[in-house]
Coordinates of C-alpha atoms in Angstrom, one line a residue:
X7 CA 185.1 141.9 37.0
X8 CA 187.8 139.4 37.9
X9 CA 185.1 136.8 39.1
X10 CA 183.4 137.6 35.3
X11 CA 186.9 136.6 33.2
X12 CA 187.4 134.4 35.3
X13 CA 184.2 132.5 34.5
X14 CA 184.3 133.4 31.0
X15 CA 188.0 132.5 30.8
X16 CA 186.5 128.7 32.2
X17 CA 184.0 128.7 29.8
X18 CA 186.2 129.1 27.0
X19 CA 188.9 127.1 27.7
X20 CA 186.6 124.2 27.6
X21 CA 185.8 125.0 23.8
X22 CA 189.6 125.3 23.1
X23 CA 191.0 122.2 25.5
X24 CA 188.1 120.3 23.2
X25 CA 189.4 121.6 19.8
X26 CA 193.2 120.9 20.5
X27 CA 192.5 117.6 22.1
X28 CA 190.2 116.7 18.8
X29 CA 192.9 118.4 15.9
X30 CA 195.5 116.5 17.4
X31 CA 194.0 112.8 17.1
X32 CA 193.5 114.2 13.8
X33 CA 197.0 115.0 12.8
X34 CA 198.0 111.6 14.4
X35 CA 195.7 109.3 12.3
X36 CA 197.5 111.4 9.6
X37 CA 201.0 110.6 10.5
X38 CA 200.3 107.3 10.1
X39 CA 198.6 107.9 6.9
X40 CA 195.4 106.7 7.9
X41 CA 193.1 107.8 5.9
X42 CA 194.6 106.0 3.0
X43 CA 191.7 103.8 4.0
X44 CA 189.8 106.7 2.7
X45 CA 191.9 107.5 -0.3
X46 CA 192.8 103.9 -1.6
X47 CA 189.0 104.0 -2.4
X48 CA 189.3 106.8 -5.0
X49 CA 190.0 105.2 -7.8
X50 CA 187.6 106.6 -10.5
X51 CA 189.2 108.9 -14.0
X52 CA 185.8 110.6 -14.0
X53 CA 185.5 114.1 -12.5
X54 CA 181.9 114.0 -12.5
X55 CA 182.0 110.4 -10.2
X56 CA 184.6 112.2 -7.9
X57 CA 183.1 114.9 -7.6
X58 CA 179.8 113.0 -6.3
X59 CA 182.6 110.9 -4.0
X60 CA 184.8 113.7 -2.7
X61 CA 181.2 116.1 -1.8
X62 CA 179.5 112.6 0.2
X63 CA 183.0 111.6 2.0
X64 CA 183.5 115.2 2.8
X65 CA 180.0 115.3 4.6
X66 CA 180.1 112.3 6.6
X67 CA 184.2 112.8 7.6
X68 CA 182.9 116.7 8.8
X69 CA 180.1 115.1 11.0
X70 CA 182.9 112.9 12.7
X71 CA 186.3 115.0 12.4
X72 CA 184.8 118.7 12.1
X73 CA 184.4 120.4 9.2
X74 CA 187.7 122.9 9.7
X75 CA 190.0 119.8 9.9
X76 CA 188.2 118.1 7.1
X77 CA 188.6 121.1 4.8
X78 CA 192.3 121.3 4.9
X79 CA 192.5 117.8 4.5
X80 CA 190.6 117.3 1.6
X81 CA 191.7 120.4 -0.1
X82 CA 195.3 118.7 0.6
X83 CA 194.3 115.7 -1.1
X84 CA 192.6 117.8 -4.1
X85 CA 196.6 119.2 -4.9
X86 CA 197.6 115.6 -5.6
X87 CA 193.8 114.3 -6.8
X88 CA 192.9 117.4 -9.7
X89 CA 195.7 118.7 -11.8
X90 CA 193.7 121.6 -13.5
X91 CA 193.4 124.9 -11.2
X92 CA 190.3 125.8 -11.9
X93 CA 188.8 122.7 -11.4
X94 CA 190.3 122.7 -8.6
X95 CA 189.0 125.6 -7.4
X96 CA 185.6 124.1 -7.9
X97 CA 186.0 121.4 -6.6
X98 CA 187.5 123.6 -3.3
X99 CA 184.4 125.5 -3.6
X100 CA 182.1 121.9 -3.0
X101 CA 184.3 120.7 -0.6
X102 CA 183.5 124.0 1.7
X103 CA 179.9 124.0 1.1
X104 CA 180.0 119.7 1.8
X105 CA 181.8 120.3 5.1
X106 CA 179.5 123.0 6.3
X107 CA 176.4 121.0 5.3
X108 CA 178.3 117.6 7.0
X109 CA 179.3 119.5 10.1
X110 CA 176.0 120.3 11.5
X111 CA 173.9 117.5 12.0
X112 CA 176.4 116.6 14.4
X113 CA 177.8 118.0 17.9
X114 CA 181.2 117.7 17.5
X115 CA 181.1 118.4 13.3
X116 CA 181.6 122.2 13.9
X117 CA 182.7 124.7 16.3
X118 CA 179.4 126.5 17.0
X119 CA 177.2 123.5 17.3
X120 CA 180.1 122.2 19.7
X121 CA 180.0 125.6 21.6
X122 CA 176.7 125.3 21.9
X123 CA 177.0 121.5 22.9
X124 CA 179.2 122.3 25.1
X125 CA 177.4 125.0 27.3
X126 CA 174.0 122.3 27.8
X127 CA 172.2 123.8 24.7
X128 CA 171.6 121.3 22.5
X129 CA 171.7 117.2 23.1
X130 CA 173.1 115.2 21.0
X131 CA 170.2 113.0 19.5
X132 CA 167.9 115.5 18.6
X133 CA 170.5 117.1 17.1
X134 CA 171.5 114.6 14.9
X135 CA 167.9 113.0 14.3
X136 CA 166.5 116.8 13.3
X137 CA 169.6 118.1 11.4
X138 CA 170.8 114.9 9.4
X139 CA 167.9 115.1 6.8
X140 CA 168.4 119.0 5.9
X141 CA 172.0 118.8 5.8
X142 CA 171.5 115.8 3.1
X143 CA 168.8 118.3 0.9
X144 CA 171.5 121.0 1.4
X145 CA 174.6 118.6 0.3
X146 CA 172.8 117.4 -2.6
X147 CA 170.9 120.7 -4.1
X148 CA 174.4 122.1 -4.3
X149 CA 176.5 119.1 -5.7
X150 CA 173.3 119.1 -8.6
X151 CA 173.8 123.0 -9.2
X152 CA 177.6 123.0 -9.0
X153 CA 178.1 119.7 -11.2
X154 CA 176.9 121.1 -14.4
X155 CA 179.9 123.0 -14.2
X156 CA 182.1 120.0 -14.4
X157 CA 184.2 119.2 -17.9
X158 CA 185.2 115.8 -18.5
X159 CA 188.2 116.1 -20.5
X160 CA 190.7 113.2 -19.1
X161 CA 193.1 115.6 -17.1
X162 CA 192.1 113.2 -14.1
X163 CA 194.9 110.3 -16.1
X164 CA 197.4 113.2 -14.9
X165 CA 196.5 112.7 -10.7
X166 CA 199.7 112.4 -8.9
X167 CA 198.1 110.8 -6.2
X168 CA 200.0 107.6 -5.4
X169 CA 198.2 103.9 -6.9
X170 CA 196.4 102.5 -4.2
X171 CA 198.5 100.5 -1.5
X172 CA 198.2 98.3 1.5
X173 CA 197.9 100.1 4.7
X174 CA 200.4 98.9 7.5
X175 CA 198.4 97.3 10.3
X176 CA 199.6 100.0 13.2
X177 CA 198.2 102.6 10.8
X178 CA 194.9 100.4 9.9
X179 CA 194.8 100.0 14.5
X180 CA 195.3 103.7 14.7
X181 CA 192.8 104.9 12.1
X182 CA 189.9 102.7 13.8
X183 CA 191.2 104.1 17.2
X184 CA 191.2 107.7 16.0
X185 CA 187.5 107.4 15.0
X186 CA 186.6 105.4 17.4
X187 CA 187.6 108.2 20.1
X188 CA 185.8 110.4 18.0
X189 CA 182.8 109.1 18.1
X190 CA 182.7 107.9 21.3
X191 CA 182.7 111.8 23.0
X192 CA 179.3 112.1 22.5
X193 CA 178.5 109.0 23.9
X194 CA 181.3 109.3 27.0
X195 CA 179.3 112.9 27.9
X196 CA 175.9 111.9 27.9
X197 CA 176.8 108.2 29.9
X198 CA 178.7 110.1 32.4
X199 CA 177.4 113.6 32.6
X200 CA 181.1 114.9 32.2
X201 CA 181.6 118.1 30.0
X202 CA 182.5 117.1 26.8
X203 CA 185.8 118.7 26.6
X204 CA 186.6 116.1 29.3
X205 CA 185.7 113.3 26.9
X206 CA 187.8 114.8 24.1
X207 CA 190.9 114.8 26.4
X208 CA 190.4 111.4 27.0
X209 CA 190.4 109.8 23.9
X210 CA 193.2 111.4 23.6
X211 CA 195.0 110.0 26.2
X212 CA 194.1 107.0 24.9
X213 CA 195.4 107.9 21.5
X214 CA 198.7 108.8 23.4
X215 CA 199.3 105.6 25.2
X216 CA 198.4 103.5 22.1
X217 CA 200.7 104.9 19.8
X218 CA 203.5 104.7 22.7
X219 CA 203.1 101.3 22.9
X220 CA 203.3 100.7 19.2
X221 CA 206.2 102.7 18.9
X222 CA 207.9 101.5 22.1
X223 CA 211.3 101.5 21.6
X224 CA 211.7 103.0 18.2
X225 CA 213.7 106.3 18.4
X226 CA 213.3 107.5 14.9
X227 CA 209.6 107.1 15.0
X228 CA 208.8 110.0 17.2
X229 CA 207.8 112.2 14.5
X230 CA 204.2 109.5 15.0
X231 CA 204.2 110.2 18.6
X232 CA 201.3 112.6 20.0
X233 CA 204.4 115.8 21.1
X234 CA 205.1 115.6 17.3
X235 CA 201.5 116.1 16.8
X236 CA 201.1 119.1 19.0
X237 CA 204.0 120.6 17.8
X238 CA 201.9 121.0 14.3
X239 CA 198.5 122.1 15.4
X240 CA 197.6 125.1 14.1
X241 CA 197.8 126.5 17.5
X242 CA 197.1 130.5 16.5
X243 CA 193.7 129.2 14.8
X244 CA 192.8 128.1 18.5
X245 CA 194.6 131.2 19.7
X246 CA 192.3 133.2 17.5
X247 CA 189.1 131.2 18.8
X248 CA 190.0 132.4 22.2
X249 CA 190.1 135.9 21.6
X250 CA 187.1 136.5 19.1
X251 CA 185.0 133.7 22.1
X252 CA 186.6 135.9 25.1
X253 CA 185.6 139.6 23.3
X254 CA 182.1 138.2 22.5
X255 CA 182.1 137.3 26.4
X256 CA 183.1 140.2 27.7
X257 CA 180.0 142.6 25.5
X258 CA 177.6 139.7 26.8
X259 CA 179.0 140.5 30.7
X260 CA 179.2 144.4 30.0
X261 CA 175.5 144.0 28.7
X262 CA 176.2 145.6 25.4
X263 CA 174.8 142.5 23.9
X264 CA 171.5 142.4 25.8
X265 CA 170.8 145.8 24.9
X266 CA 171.3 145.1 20.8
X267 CA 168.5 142.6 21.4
X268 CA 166.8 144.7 23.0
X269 CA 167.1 147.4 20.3
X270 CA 166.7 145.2 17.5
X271 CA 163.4 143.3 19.1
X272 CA 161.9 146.5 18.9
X273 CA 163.2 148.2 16.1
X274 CA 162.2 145.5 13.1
X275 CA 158.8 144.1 12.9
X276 CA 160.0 140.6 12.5
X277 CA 161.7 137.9 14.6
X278 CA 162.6 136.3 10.5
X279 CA 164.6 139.2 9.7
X280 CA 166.4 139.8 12.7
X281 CA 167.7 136.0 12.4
X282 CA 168.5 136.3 8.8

């Protein structure tokens, strides 16, 4: 039993050493308030036009960033962005269904394609070559059905986001880093044959010594450092990973979960509904 938990334990930990390694590059680039690279580009008084904007960025920062950390941050920028609720909370409603659609095509877009990344059982360009063209249909079907519900009415002239600004060049350096150790994971795993988790951990490292250099010296600037980062994280979310990823473990180990497939494979005439 100990030698099970133990390897399920192993296996696990790689999931969450990836996810806390990846959130907190995240939270960096946002300390330095990156992505106003991003949100200096939104500049449109139409809802219909952001809308369109907010769904497509959504998509394409999930596939990069994962689709739980894109979420909150775009729902964050949707406080200062839409000053009606219940657009809001329509707009909420397409940025969840965008980052869901965004976050598969890609490895490290969402936790269960990374799980399954992560344990050898999917590669990365199949996944992205087969995936990107559905996820695209998906994004797009739903921004046409959920768009007719959109009301222009001006409200947009009563955004208290801030007027578009120039972005410092340390934040500009760390943005590009940030993405740039995003991106690279998938590359770093399948050059070196290293578990991706591995990867992760290393760009952030990198992320580390980078913004220690830029902020050599500067006392109050801690709060940019990566410990000021970590100190943020939404660490029970990981925490909660663990468990729900360490109880499914233990019924595959116990064979509780063998015997369900069992029971269902022979129980319902089709392989469809048992998916569905």
């Amino acid at each position: 039993v100990k030698e099970q938990l133990g390897e399920q334990l192993s296996e696990v930990s790689e999931i969450c050493f990836f996810l806390l390694a990846a959130s907190t590059i995240v939270e960096v680039v946002d300390a330095h308030q990156g992505f106003k690279v991003v949100t200096n580009q939104i500049t449109t008084k139409s809802k219909k036009s952001l809308f369109w904007i907010i769904g497509f960025l959504t998509f394409f920062l999930s596939a990069i960033l994962n689709n739980l950390t894109v979420t909150i941050v775009m729902c964050s920028l949707l406080k200062k962005l839409v000053p009606v609720e219940d657009d809001r909370k329509l707009f909420g409603a397409m940025v969840v269904v965008a980052a869901n659609a965004g976050g598969v095509w890609t490895p490290i877009g969402d936790v269960t394609t990374t799980m399954l990344w992560i344990n050898n059982n999917l590669s990365t360009i199949p996944t992205v070559i087969e995936l990107f063209l559905p996820s695209v249909v998906c994004l797009v079907a739903s921004l046409f059905f959920l768009v007719n519900q959109v009301e222009e009415d001006g409200s947009l002239e009563e955004s208290t986001l801030p007027e578009p600004s120039e972005l410092a060049t340390r934040g500009k350096v760390v943005f590009g880093a940030g993405i740039a150790s995003l991106l690279a994971v998938p590359v770093f795993a399948e050059f070196t044959g290293l578990p991706p988790y591995i990867a992760m951990l290393t760009g952030l490292g990198a992320m580390w010594t980078l913004t220690d250099i830029i902020h050599m010296g500067e006392e109050d600037e801690d709060d940019l450092k990566v410990p000021a980062a970590l100190s943020k994280l939404d660490t029970s979310g990981i925490l909660f990973f663990l468990g729900i990823l360490m109880s499914i473990g233990v019924l595959d180990k116990s064979g509780l979960l063998k015997d369900l497939a069992v029971f269902l494979n022979e129980n319902l005439p089709s392989q469809d509904i048992i998916a569905t």
